[in-house]
Coordinates of C-alpha atoms and ligand atoms in Angstrom, one line a residue:
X1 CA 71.8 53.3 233.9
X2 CA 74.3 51.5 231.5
X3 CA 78.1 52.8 231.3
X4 CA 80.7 52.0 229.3
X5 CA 83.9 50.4 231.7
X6 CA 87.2 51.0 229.9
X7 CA 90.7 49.8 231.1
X8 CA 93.1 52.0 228.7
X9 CA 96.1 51.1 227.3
X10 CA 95.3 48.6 224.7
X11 CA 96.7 49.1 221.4
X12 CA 94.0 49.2 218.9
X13 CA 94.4 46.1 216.0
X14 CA 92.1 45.1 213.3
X15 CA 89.3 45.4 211.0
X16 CA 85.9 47.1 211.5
X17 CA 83.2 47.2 209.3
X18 CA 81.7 50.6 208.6
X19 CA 77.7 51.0 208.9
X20 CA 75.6 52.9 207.0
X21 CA 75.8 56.8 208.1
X22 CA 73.0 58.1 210.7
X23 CA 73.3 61.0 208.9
X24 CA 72.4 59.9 205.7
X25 CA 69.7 57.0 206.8
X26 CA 67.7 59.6 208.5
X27 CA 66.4 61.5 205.4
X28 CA 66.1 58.6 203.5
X29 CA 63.1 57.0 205.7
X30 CA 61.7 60.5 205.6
X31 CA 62.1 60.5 201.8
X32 CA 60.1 57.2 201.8
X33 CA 56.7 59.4 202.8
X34 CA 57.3 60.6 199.2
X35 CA 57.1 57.2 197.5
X36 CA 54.5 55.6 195.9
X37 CA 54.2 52.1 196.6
X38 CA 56.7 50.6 198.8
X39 CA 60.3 51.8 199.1
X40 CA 63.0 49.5 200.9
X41 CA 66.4 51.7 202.6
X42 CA 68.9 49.2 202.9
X43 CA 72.6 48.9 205.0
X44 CA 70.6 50.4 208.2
X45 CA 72.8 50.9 211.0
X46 CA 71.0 49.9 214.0
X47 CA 71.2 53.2 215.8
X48 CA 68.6 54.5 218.3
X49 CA 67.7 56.9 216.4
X50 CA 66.6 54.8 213.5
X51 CA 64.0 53.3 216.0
X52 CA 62.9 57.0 216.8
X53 CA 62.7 57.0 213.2
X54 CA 60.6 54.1 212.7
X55 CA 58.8 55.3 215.5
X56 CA 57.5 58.4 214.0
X57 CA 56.5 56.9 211.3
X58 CA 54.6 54.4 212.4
X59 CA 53.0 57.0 214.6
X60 CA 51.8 58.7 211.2
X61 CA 50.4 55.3 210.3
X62 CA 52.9 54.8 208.0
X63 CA 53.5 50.3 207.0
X64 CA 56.8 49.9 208.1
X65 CA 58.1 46.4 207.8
X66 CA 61.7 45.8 209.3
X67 CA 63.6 42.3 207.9
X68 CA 66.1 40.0 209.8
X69 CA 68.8 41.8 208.0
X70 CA 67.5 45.3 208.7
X71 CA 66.5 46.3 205.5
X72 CA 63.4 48.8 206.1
X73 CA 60.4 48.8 203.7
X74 CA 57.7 51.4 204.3
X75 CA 54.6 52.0 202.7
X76 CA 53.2 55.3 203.1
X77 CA 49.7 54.7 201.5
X78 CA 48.8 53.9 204.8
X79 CA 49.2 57.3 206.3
X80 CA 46.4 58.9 208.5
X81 CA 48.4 61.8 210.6
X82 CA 50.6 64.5 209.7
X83 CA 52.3 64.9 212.8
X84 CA 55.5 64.8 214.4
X85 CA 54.9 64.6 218.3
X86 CA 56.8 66.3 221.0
X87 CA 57.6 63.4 222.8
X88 CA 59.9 61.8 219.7
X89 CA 61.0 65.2 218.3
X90 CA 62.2 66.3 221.5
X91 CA 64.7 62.9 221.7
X92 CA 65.7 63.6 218.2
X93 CA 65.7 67.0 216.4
X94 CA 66.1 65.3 212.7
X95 CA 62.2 64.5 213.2
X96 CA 62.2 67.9 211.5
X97 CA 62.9 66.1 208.2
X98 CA 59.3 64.9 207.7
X99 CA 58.0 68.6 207.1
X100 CA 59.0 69.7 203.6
X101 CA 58.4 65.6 202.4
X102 CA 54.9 65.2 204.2
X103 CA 54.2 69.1 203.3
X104 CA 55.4 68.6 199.4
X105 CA 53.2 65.1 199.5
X106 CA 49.9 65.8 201.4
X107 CA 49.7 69.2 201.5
X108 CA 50.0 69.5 205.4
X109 CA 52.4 69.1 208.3
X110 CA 52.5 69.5 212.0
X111 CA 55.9 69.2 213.4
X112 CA 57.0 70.3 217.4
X113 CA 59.2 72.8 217.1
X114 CA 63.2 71.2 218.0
X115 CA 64.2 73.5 221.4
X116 CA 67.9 74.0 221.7
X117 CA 70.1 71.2 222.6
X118 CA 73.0 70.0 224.4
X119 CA 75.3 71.6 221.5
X120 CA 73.6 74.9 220.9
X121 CA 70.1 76.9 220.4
X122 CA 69.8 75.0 216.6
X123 CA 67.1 77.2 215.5
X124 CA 64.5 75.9 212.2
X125 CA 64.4 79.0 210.7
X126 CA 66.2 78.7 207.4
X127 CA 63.8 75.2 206.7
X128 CA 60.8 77.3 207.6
X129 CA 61.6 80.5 205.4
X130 CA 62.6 78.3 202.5
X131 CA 59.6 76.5 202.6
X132 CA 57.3 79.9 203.0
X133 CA 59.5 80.8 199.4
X134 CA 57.8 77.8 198.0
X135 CA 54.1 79.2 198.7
X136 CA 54.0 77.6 202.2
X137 CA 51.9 79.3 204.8
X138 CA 53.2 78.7 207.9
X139 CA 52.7 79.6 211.8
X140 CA 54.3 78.2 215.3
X141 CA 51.4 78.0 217.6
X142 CA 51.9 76.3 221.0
X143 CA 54.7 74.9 220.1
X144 CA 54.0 73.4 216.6
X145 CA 55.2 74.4 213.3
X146 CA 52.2 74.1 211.3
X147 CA 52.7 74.0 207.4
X148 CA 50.2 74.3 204.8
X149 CA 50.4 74.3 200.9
X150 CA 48.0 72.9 198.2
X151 CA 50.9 72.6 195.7
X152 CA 54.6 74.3 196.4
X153 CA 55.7 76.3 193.9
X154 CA 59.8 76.4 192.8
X155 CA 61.3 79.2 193.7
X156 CA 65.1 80.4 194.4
X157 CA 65.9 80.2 197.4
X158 CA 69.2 82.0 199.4
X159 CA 70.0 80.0 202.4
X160 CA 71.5 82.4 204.8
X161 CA 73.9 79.5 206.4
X162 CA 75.1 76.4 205.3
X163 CA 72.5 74.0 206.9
X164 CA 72.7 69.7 206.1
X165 CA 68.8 69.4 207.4
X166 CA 67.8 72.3 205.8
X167 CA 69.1 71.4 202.5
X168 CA 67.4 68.0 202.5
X169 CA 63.9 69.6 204.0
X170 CA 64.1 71.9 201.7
X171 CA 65.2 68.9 198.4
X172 CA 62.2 66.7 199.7
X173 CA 60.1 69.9 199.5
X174 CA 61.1 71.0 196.0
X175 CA 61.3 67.3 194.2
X176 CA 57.2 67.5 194.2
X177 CA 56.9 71.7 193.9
X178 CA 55.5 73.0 190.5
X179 CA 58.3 74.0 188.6
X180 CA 61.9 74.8 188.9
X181 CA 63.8 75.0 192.4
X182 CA 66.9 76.4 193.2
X183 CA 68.8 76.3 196.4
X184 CA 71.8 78.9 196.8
X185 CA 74.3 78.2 199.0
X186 CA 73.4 74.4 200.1
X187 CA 75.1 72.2 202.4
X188 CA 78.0 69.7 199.9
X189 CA 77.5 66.8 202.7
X190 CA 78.0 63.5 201.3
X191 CA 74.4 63.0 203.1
X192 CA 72.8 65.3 201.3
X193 CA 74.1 63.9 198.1
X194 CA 73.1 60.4 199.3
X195 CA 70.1 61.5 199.6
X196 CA 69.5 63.3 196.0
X197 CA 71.0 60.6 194.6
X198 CA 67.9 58.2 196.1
X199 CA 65.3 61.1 195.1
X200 CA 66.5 61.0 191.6
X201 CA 66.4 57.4 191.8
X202 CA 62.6 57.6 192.4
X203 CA 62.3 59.2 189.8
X204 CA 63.2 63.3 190.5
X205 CA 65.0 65.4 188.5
X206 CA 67.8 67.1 190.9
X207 CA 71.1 68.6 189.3
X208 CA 74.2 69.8 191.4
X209 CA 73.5 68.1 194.6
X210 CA 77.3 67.9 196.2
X211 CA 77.8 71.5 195.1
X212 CA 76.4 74.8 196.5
X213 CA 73.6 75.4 193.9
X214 CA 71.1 72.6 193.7
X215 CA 68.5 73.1 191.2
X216 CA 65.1 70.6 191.3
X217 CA 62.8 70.4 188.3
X218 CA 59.6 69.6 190.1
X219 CA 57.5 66.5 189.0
X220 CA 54.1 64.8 190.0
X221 CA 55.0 61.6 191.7
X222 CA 57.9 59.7 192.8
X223 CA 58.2 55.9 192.7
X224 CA 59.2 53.4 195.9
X225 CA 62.6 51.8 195.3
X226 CA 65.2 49.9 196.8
X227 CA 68.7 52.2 198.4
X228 CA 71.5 51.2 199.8
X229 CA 72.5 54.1 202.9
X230 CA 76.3 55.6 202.3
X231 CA 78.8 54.3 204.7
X232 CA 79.1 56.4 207.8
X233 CA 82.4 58.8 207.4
X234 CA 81.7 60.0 211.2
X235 CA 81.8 56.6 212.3
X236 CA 84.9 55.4 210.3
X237 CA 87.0 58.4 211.2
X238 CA 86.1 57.3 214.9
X239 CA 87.2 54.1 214.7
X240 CA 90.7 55.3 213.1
X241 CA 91.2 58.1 216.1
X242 CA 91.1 54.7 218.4
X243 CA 93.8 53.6 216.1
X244 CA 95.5 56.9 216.4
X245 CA 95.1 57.8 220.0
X246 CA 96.2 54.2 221.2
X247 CA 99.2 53.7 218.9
X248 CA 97.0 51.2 217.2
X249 CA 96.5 49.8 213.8
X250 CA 93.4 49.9 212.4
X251 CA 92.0 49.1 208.6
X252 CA 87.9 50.0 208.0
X253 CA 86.2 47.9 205.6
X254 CA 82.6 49.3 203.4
X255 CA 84.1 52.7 203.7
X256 CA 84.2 55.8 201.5
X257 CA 87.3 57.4 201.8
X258 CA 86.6 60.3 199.2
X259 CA 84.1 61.1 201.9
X260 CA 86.7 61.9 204.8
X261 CA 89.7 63.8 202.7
X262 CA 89.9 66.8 205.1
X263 CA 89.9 64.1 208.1
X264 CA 92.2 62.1 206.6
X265 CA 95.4 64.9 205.8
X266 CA 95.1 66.2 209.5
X267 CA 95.6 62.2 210.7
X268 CA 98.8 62.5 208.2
X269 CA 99.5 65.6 210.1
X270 CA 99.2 63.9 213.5
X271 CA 102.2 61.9 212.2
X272 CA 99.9 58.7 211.5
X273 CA 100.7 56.8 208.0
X274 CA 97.2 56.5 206.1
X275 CA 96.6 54.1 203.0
X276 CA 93.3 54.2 200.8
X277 CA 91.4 51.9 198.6
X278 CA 88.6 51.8 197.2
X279 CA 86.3 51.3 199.8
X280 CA 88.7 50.9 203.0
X281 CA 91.0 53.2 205.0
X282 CA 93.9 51.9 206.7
X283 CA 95.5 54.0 209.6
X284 CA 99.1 52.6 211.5
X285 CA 100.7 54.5 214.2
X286 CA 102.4 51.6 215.4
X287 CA 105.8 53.0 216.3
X288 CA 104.7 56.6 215.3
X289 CA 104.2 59.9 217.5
X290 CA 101.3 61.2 218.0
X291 CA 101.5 65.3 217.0
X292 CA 99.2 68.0 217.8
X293 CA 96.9 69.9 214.6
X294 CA 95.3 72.5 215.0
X295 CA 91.3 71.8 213.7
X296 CA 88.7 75.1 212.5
X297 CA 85.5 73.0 211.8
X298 CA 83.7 74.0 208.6
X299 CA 80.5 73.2 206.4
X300 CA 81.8 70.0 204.1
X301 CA 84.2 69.8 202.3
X302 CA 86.1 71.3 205.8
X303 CA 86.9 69.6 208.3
X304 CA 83.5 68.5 210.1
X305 CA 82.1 69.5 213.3
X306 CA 81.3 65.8 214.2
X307 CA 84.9 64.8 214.3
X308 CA 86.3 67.7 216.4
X309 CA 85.4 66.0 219.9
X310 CA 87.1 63.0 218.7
X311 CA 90.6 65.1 217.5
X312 CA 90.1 67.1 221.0
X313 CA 90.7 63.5 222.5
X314 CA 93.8 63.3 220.6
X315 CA 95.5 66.4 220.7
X316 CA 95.2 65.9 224.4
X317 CA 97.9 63.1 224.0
X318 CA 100.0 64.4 221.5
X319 CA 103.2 66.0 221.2
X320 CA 102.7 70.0 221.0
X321 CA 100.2 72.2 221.2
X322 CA 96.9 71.6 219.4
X323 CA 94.1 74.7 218.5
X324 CA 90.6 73.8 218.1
X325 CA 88.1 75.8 216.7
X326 CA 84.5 75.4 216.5
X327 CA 82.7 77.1 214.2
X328 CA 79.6 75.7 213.8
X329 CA 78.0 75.3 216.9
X330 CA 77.9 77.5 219.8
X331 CA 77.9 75.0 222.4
X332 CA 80.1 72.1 221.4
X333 CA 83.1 72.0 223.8
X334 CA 81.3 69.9 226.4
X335 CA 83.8 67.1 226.5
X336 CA 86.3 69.7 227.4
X337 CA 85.6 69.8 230.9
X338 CA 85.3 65.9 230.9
X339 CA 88.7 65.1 229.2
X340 CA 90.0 67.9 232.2
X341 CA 88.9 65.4 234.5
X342 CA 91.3 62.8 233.0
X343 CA 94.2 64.8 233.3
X344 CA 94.0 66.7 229.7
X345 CA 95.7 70.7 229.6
X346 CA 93.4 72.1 227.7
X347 CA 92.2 75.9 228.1
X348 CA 89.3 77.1 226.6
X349 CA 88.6 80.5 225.6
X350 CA 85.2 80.5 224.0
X351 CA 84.9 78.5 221.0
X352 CA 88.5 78.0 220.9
X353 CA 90.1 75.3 223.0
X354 CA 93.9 75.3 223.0
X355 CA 95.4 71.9 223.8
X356 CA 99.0 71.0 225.0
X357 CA 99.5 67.3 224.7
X358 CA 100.5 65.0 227.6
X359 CA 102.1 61.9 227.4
X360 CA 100.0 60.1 230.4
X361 CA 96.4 61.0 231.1
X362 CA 94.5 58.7 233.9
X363 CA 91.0 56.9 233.4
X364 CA 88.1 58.8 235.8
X365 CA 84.5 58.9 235.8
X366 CA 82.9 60.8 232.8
X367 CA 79.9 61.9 231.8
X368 CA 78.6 62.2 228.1
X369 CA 77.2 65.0 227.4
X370 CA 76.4 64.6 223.8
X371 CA 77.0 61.5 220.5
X372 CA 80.7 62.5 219.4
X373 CA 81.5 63.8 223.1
X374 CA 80.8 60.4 224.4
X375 CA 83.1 59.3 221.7
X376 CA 85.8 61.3 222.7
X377 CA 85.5 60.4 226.0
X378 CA 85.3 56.5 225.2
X379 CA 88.5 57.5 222.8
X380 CA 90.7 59.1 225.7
X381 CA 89.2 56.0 228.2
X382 CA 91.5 53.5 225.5
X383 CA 94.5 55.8 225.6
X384 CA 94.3 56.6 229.6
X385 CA 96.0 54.8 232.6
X386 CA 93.8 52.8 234.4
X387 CA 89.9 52.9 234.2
X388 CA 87.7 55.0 232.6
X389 CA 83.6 54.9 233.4
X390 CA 81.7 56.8 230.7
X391 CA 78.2 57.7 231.8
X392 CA 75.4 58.4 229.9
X393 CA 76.1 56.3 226.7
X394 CA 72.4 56.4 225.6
X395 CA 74.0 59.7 223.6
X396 CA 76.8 56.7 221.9
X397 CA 73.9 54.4 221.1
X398 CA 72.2 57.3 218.8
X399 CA 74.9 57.2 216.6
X400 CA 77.4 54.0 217.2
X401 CA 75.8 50.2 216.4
X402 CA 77.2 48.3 219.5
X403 CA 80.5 49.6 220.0
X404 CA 81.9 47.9 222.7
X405 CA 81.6 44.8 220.7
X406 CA 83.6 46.3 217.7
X407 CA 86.1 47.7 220.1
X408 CA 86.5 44.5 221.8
X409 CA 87.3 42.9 218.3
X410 CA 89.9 45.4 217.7
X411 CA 91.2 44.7 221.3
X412 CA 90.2 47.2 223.5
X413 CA 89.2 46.0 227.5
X414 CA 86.0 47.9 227.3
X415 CA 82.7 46.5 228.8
X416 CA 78.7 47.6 229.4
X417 CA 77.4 47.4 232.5
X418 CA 74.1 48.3 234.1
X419 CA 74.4 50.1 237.1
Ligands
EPU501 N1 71.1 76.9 211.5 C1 70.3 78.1 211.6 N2 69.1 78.0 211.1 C2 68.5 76.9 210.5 C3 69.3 75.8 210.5 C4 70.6 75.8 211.0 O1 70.8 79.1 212.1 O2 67.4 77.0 210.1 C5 72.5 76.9 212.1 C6 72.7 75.9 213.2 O3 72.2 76.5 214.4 C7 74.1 75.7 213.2 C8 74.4 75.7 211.7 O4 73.3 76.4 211.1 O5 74.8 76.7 213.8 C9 74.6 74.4 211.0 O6 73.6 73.5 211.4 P1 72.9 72.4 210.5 O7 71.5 72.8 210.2 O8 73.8 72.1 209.3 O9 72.9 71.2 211.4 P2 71.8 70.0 211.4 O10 71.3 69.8 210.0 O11 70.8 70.3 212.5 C10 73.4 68.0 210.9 C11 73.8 66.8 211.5 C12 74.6 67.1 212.7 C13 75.9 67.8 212.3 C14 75.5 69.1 211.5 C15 76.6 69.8 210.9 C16 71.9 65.4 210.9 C17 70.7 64.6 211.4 N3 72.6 66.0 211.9 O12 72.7 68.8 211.8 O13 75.0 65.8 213.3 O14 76.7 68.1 213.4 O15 74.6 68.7 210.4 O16 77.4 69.0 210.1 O17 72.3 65.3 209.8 C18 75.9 64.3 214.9 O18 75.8 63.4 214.1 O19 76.5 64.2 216.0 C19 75.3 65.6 214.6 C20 75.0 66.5 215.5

């Protein structure tokens, strides 16, 4: 089982180099099914569950052709199965985001239904009625969703919660339905604009993606292109709570900043001094104090879910008393109990986990429960005294590209090790 050794107390210093976002690359190779011809996703983080991804693909017999750089072409003329297999969607829920393209392309789709999860029941429902509103006919039979359509039809359609999958199932659906779609009350997620932005590249006509109301004129084929994935903001914003948390300095390169404006005014708030450019973000707290903010996570642009693990870390060794709210999942407070372990005064009542800073916390043995609690825990490993031994990092490899390697450039004594 491989682990991630940490001996805390390193100053993080440096520049990191931001991939593209797991978030974002994941629709896009589901978007390829929709091509004609070959499509090529470009700046492809090498995550684990981009090789699920290819996986699944493949598995529908689907050409997909991976370069020295990364770059994945696909060519989905090749297709002979509609199905998305237990065994791969049970390792990664966002298999779901084949149904509404594969649906909306060949008329059928069998997908296993995602269970709950580490972070909460996560329930389909919202991708399933929305695509029923488009003139799908759909059942769950043993386990399967099974969709069936000859040609979707637009329709408006109310989404009862925000939902960043749903949206984009429900975009791939409604780029090849006849007629006009219109989605009420979409996700804003940079991904899900990413990802209209590439449909409309091949050739769709979407309006208003990045707003609440997305509306799709439906057309009769899409062409195979070339993209370029957005940078990941999850992934930059963890690299500057290292640079936070450890007193560090820290600038990331091939980033969006726009992207992270909620994050970025509560790390002012911590007391860290933040500069912007174009594409970087540059964090000092190099002679600063760390403060305690209080965090409610919120559909985008609030402050996301997917950072509130890594400001948990924080808050735990800041000045004052932190609040942090979850909102969006029901089960996301997992690290809680881990960062306990390390010495961190947190109480938790519910969703709400209230945090009085400490100015030492001790390296332990933790366990990762989930991706952005094992980042948390490899966060409050740098800060710690002593030696910190996060288990479980297959959850960090789903959604960081070797970060022990990029930690160690920034200075950190972190190691893997196979035990
Ligand atoms: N929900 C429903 N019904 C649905 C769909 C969602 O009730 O049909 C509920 C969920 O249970 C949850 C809320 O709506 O309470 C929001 O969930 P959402 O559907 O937005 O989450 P998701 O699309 O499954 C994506 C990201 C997550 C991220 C969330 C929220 C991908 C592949 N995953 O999940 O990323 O936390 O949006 O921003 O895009 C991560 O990267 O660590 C991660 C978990």
């Amino acid at each position: 089982m491989e682990k991630l050794v940490i001996q805390g107390g390193t100053p993080l210093e440096g520049d990191v180099v931001i991939g593209g976002a797991k978030n974002a690359v994941l629709p896009l190779l589901a978007a390829t099914l929709l091509a004609d011809g070959k499509m090529t996703i470009k700046n492809v983080p090498r995550l684990r569950d981009v090789y699920t991804t290819i996986k699944l693909l493949e598995g529908m017999g689907v050409t997909v052709e991976v370069d020295d750089d990364f770059n994945i072409t696909t060519d989905a003329s090749t297709i002979n199965s509609y199905v998305a297999p237990y065994e791969l969607v049970k390792t990664m829920r966002a298999s779901i985001l084949v149904l509404g393209p594969t649906l909306a392309r060949y008329g059928e789709s069998e997908v296993s239904l995602p269970g709950g999860c580490a972070i909460g029941s996560r329930p389909v429902n919202i991708h399933l009625s929305g695509l029923e509103a488009m003139g799908a006919d759909i059942t769950v039979h043993e386990g399967f969703i099974r969709a069936r359509a000859k040609r979707l039809r637009g329709a408006r359609y109310v989404m009862e919660k925000v939902t960043v999958t749903g949206t984009e199932n429900l975009l791939m659906a409604a780029v090849l339905a006849e007629g006009t779609t219109i989605l009420e009350n979409s996700a804003r997620e940079p991904e899900v604009t990413d990802l209209a932005d590439c449909l409309n590249a091949m050739g769709a006509k979407i309006s208003g993606a990045g707003t609440s109301t997305i509306t799709v004129e439906g057309v009769e084929r899409l062409k195979g292109i070339e993209y370029s994935v957005c940078p990941d903001r999850i992934e930059t914003g963890t690299f500057l709570a290292g640079a936070a948390i450890t007193g560090g300095h820290v600038r990331t390169l091939k980033a969006d900043p726009a992207a992270l404006d909620s994050v970025l005014q509560k790390f002012r708030d911590a007391g860290a001094y933040v500069q912007t450019g174009a594409d970087w973000i540059d964090l000092d707290m190099r002679g600063r104090t760390l403060k305690a903010v209080d965090i409610t996570t919120d559909p985008y642009p609030g402050f996301p879910t997917d950072m509130q693990a890594q400001f948990m870390a924080m808050n735990a060794f800041s000045q004052g008393i932190g609040v942090v709210v979850e909102t969006i999942f029901e089960n996301r407070m997992m690290h809680v109990a881990e960062l306990m372990r390390m010495g961190a005064n947190i109480r938790l009542e519910g969703n709400t986990a209230i945090v009085a800073g400490m100015p030492d916390l001790y390296g332990a043995p933790v366990m990762a429960t989930d991706l952005r609690a094992s980042a948390s825990l490899i966060l409050a490993g740098l800060a710690a005294n002593g030696k910190t031994v996060v288990d479980r990092i297959y959850h960090t490899d789903r959604g960081y590209e070797k970060i022990e390697e990029r930690l160690q450039h920034l200075g950190a004594n972190i190691e893997r090790v196979n035990t």
